[in-house]
Coordinates of C-alpha atoms and ligand atoms in Angstrom, one line a residue:
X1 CA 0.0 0.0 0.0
X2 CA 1.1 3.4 -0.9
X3 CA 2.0 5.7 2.1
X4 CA -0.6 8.0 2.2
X5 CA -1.6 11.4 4.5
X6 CA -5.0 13.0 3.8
X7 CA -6.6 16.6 5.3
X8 CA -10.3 16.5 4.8
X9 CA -12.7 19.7 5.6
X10 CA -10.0 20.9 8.1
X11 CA -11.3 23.8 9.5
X12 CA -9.2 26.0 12.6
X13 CA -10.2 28.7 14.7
X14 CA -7.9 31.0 16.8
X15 CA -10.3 32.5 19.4
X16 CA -13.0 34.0 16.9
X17 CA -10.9 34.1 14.0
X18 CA -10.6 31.7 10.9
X19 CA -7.4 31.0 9.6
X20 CA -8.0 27.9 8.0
X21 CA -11.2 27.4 6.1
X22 CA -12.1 23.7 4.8
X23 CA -8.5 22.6 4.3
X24 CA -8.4 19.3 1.7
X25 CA -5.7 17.7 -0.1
X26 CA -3.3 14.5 0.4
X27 CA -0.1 13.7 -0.4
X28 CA 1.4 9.7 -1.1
X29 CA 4.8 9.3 -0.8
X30 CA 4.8 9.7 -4.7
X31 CA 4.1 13.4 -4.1
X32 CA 6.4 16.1 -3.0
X33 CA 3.2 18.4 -1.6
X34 CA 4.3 21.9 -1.8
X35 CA 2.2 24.5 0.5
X36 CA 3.0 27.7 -0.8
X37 CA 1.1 31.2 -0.2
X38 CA 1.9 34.8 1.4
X39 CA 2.6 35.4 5.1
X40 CA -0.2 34.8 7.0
X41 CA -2.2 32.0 5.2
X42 CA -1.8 29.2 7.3
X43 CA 0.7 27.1 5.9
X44 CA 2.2 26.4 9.3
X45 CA -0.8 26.0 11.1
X46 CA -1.4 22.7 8.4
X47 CA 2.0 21.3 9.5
X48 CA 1.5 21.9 13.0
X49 CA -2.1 20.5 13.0
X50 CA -0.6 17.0 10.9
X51 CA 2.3 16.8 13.5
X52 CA -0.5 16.8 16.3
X53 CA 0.6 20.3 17.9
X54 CA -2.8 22.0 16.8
X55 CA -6.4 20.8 16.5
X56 CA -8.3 21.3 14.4
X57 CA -11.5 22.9 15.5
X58 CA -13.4 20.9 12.4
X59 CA -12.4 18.7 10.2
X60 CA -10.2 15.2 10.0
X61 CA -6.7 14.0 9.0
X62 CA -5.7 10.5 8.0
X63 CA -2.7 8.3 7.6
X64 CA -3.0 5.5 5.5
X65 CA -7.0 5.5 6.1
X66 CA -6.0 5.8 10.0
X67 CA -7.8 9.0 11.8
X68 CA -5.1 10.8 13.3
X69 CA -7.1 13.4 15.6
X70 CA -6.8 11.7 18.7
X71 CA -3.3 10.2 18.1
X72 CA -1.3 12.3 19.8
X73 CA 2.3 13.8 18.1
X74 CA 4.4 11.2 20.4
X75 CA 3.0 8.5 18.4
X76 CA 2.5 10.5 14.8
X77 CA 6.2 9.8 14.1
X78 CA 6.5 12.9 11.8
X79 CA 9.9 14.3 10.6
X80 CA 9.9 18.2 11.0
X81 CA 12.6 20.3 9.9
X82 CA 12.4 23.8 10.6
X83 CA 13.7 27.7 9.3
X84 CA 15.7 27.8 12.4
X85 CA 17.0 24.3 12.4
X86 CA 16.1 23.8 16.3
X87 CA 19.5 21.7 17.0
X88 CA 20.6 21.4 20.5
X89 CA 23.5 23.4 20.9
X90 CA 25.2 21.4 23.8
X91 CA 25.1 18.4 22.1
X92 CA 27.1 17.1 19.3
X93 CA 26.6 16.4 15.8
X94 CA 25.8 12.6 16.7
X95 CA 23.5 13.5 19.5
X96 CA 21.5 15.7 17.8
X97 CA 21.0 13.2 14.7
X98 CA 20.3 10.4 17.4
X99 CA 18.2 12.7 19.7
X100 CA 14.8 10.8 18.5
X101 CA 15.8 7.3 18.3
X102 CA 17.0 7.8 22.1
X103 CA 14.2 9.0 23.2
X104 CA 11.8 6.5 21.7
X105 CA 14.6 3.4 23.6
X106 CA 16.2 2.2 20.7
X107 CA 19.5 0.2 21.8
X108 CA 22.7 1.6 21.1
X109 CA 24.0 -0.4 18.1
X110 CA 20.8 -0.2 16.0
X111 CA 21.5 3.8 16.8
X112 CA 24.8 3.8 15.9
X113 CA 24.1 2.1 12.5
X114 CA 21.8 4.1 11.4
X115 CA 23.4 7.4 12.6
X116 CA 26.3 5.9 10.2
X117 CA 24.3 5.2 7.5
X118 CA 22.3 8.7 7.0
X119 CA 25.0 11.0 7.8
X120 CA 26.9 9.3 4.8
X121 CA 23.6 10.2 2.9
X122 CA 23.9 14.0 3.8
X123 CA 27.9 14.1 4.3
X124 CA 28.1 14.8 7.6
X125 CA 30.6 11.4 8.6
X126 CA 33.5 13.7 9.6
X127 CA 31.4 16.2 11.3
X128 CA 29.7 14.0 14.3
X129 CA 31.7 15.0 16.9
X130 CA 30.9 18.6 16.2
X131 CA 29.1 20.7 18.1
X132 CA 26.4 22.9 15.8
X133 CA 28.3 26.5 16.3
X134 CA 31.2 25.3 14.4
X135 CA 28.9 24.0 11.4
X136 CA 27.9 26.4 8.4
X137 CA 24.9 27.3 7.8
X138 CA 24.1 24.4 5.4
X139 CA 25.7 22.2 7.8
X140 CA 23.3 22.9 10.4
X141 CA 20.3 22.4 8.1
X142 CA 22.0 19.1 7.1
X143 CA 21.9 17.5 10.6
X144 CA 18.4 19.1 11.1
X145 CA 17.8 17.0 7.9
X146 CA 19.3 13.5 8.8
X147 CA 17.4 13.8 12.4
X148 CA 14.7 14.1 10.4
X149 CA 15.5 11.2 8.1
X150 CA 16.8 9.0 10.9
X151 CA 13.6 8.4 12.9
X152 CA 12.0 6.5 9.2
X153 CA 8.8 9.0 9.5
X154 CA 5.8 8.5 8.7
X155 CA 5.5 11.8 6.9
X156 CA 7.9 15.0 6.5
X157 CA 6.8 18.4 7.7
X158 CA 8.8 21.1 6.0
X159 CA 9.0 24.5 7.1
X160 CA 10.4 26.6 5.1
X161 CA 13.5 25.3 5.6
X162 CA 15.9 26.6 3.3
X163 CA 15.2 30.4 4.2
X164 CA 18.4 30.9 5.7
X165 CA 20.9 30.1 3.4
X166 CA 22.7 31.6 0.4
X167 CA 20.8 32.0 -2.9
X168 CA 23.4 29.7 -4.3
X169 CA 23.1 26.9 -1.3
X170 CA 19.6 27.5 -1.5
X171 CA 19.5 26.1 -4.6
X172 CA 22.0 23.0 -4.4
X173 CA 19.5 21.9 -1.1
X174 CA 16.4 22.4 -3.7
X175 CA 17.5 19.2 -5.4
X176 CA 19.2 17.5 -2.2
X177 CA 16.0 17.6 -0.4
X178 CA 13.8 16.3 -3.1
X179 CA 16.1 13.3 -3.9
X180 CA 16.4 12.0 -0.8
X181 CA 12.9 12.3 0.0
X182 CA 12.4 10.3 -3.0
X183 CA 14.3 7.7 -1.9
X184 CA 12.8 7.5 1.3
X185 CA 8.9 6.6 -0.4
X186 CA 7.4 8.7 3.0
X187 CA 4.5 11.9 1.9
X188 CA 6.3 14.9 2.1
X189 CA 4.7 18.2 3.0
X190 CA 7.0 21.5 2.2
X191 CA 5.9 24.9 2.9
X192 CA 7.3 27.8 1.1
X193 CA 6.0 31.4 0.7
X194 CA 8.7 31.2 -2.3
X195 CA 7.2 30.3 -5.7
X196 CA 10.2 29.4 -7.4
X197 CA 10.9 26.8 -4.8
X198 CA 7.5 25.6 -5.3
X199 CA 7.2 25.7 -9.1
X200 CA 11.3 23.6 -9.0
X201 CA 10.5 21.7 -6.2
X202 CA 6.6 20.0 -6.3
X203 CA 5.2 18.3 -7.9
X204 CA 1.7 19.4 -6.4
X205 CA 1.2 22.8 -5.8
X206 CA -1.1 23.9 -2.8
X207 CA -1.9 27.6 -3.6
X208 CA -3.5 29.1 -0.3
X209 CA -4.6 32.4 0.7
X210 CA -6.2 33.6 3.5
X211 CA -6.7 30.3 5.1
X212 CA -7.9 28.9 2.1
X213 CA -7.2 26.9 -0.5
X214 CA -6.8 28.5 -4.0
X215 CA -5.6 25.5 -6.5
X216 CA -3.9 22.0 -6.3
X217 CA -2.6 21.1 -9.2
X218 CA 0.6 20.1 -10.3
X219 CA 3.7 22.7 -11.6
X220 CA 2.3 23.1 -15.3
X221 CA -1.1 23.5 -14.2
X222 CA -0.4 26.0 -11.5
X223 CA 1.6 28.1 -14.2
X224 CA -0.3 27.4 -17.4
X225 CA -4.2 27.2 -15.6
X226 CA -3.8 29.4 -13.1
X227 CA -7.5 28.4 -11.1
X228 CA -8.0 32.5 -10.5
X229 CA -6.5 35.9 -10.6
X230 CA -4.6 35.2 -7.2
X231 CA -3.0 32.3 -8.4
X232 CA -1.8 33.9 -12.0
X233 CA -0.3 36.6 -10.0
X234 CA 1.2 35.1 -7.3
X235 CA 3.5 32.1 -9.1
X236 CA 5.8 34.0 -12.1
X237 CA 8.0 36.4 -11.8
X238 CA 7.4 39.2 -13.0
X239 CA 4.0 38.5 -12.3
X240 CA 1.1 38.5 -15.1
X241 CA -0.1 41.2 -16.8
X242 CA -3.9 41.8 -16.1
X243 CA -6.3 44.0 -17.8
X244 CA -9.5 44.3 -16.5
X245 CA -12.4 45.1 -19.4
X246 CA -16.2 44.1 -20.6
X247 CA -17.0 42.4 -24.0
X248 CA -19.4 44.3 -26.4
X249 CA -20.5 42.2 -28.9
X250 CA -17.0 39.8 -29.0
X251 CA -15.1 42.6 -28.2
X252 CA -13.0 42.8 -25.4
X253 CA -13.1 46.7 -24.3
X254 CA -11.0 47.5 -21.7
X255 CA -12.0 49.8 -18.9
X256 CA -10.5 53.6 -19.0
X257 CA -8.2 52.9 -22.2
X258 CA -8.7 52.6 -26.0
X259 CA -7.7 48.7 -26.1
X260 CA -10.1 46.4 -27.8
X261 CA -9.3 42.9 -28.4
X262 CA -11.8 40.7 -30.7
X263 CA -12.4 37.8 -28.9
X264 CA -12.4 33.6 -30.1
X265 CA -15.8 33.0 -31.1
X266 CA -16.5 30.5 -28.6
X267 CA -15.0 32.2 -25.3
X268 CA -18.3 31.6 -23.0
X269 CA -18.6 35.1 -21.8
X270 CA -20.6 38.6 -21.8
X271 CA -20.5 41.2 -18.9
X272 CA -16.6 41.3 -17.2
X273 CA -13.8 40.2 -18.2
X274 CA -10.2 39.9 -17.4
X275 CA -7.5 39.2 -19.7
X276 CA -4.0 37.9 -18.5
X277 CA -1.0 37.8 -20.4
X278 CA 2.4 36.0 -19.2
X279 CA 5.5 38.7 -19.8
X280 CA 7.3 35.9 -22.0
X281 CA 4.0 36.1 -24.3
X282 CA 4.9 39.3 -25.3
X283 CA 7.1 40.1 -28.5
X284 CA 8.1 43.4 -30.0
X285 CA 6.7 43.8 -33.5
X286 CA 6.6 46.3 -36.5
X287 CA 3.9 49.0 -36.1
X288 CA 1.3 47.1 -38.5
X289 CA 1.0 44.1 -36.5
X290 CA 1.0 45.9 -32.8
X291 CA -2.0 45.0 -31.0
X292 CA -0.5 47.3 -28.3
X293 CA 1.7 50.4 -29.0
X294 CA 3.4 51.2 -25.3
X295 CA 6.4 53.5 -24.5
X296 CA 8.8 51.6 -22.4
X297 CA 9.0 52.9 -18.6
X298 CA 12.0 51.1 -17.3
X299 CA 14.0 48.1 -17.6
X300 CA 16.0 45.3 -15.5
X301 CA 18.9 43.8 -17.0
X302 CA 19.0 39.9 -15.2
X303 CA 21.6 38.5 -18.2
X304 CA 20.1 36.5 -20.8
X305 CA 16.6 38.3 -20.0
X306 CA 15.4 41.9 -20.0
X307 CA 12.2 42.8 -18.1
X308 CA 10.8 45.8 -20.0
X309 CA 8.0 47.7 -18.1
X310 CA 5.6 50.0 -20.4
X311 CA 3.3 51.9 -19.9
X312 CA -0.2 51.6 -20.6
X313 CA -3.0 54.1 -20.0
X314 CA -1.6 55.1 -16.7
X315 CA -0.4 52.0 -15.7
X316 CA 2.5 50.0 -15.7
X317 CA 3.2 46.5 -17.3
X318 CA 6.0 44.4 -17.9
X319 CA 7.1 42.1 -20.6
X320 CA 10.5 39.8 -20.8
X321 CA 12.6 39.8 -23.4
X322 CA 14.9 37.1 -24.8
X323 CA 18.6 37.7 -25.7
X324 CA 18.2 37.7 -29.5
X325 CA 15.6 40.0 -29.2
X326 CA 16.5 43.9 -29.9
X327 CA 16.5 46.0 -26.7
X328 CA 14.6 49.4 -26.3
X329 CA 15.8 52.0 -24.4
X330 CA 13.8 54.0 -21.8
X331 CA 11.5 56.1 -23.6
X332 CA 11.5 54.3 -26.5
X333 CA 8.0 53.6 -28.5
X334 CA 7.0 50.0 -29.4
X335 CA 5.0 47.9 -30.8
X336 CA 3.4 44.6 -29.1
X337 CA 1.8 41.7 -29.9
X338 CA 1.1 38.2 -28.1
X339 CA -0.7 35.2 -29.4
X340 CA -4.4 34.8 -28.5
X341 CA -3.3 31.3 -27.4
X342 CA -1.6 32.4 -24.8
X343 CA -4.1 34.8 -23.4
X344 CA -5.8 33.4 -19.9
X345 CA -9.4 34.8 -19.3
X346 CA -11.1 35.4 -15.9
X347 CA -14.6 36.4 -15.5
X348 CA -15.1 40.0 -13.8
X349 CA -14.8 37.7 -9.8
X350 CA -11.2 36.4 -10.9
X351 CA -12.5 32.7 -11.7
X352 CA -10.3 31.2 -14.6
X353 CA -13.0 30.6 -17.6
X354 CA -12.0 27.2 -19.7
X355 CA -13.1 26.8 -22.7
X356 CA -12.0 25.2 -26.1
X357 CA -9.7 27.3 -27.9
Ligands
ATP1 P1 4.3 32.7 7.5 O1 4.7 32.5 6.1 O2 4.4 34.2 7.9 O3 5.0 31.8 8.5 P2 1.9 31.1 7.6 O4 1.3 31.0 6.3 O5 2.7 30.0 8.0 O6 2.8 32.5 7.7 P3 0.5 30.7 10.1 O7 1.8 30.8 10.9 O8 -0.1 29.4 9.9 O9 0.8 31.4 8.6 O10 -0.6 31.7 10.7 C1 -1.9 31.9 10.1 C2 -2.6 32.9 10.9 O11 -3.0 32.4 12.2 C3 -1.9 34.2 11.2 O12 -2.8 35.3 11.1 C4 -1.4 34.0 12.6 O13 -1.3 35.3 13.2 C5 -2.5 33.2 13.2 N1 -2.0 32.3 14.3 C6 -1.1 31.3 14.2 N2 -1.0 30.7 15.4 C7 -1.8 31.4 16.3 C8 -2.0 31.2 17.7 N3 -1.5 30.2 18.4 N4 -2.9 32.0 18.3 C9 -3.5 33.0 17.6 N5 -3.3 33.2 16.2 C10 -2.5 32.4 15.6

């Protein structure tokens, strides 16, 4: 049977206020879940409430079909790994890996064997006499990792636990993290508030926002069918490009500008409607095929991209270009177009509209 955790209708309450509304998704250990949303959503009150340190005020959690309410955390075995790392700092490298199979009375050689055996995994053999001030920062997360690893959990809580290391680090932990877990065949569960991490790092996507959940879907569907207006703005950087309009007779007539877009005959809408368009669907074009003529504003220079951002009745918008692609100067007129294919429509609430292009 596939290791399985499962949130259904989870509902929390601090006081009189909500902060999670009707929480449901599961992860197998096929899945590396990603929880990922903006300060204050409630991604660690899901972690704390699997690992038994919360309940929920409504609502149930299972582990393989098992409801977990009443279990308490002693008996959850969940692997948490934390921002801050939370190592001892009086005990050594060893201790701190060991920490949970002492405490659960494991004899001494099992310990010592597998102690051995994950911090070969994470590279940490030389370093188990240290004590965690004289470890890097990567270090540290490492043995907050294999303490994590050693106990064989039933599920991993992440939270956000790369947030402070080095960009570069950052990155090389991205792939360390996910291959081991792998490995391991136990759900994980990472929250970020980072959507890069997300997008590299999951393979589902929970999108929440105030205490609720906004999409689950996997990478591509999070970036290419974004569920609403929150979610197309929150993952991609920069972020989409909304225009806010009504449709007159197939006509997309944007509110306070001259822009009109004819729209595919079947797009099932009247009344409001928002258009999104991704910054890489943007290219510069000669004045007869512009759908949009702009003047650009500003522009970041990140390498092999540019982002340009132009304005347009009043506001401002950005678009990314590719090396081979000529560069405008501030101030500069041009001429856009994008393919209607890659246009995303919301009706006038934000809800994605799908439909048959
Ligand atoms: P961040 O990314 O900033 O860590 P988060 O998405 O993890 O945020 P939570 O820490 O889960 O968010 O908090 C969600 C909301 O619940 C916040 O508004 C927070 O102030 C509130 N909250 C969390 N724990 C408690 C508590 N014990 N008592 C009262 N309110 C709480």
């Amino acid at each position: 049977m596939m290791n399985k955790i499962e949130l259904v209708g989870i509902c929390k309450t601090f006081g009189d206020i909500p902060v999670l509304k009707d929480i449901t998704f599961s992860a197998t250990e096929e899945d590396f879940c990603v929880l990922v949303g903006p300060s204050g959503c409630g991604k660690t009150t899901i972690l704390r409430i699997i690992a038994g340190l919360e309940q929920p005020t409504n609502g149930e959690i299972f582990f393989n079909g098992n409801k977990w309410n009443e279990v308490p955390p002693g008996e959850r075995n969940v692997g948490m790994v934390f921002q801050n790392y939370a190592l001892y700092p009086h005990l050594s490298v060893f201790e701190n890996i060991s920490f949970p199979l002492w405490v659960r009375r494991e004899d001494k050689k099992s310990i010592e064997e597998r102690v051995q055996k994950v911090s070969i995994m994470l590279g940490l053999k030389d370093k188990l006499d240290k004590k965690p001030k004289e470890l890097s920062g990567g270090e540290k997360q490492r043995v907050a990792l294999a303490r994590a690893i050693v106990r064989q959990p039933n599920v991993f809580l992440f939270d956000e636990p790369l947030s402070n290391l080095d960009a570069k680090l950052r990155v090389v932990m991205r792939t360390e993290i996910v291959n081991l877990v792998k490995d391991l065949r136990v759900p994980a569960i990472y929250v970020t508030h980072d959507q890069i991490e997300a997008l590299t790092m999951g393979t589902k996507i929970v999108v929440l926002k105030d205490g609720e959940i906004q999409q689950v879907g996997s990478p591509n569907d999070i970036y290419y069918k974004p569920a609403n207006t929150f979610v197309a703005t929150f993952i991609g950087v920069p972020q989409m490009n909304l225009f806010e309009g009504v449709v007159r007779d197939g006509v997309f007539c944007e509110k306070n500008s001259l822009f009109k877009l004819p729209l595919p005959d079947n797009l099932p809408c009247d009344g409001e409607l928002i258009i999104g368009i991704r910054p890489e669907d943007f290219f510069i074009v000669d004045e007869k095929d512009a759908k949009i003529k702009t003047v650009v504003r500003t522009y970041e220079y990140i390498g092999y991209e540019t982002i340009i951002y132009f304005e347009h009745f009043g506001k401002l918008f950005s678009l990314l270009l590719r090396k081979e692609q000529p560069k405008p100067t501030l101030n500069d007129k041009i001429c856009l177009d994008f393919p209607v294919t890659s246009i995303h429509f919301f009706s006038g609430n934000g809800k994605r509209i799908e439909f048959n292009s």
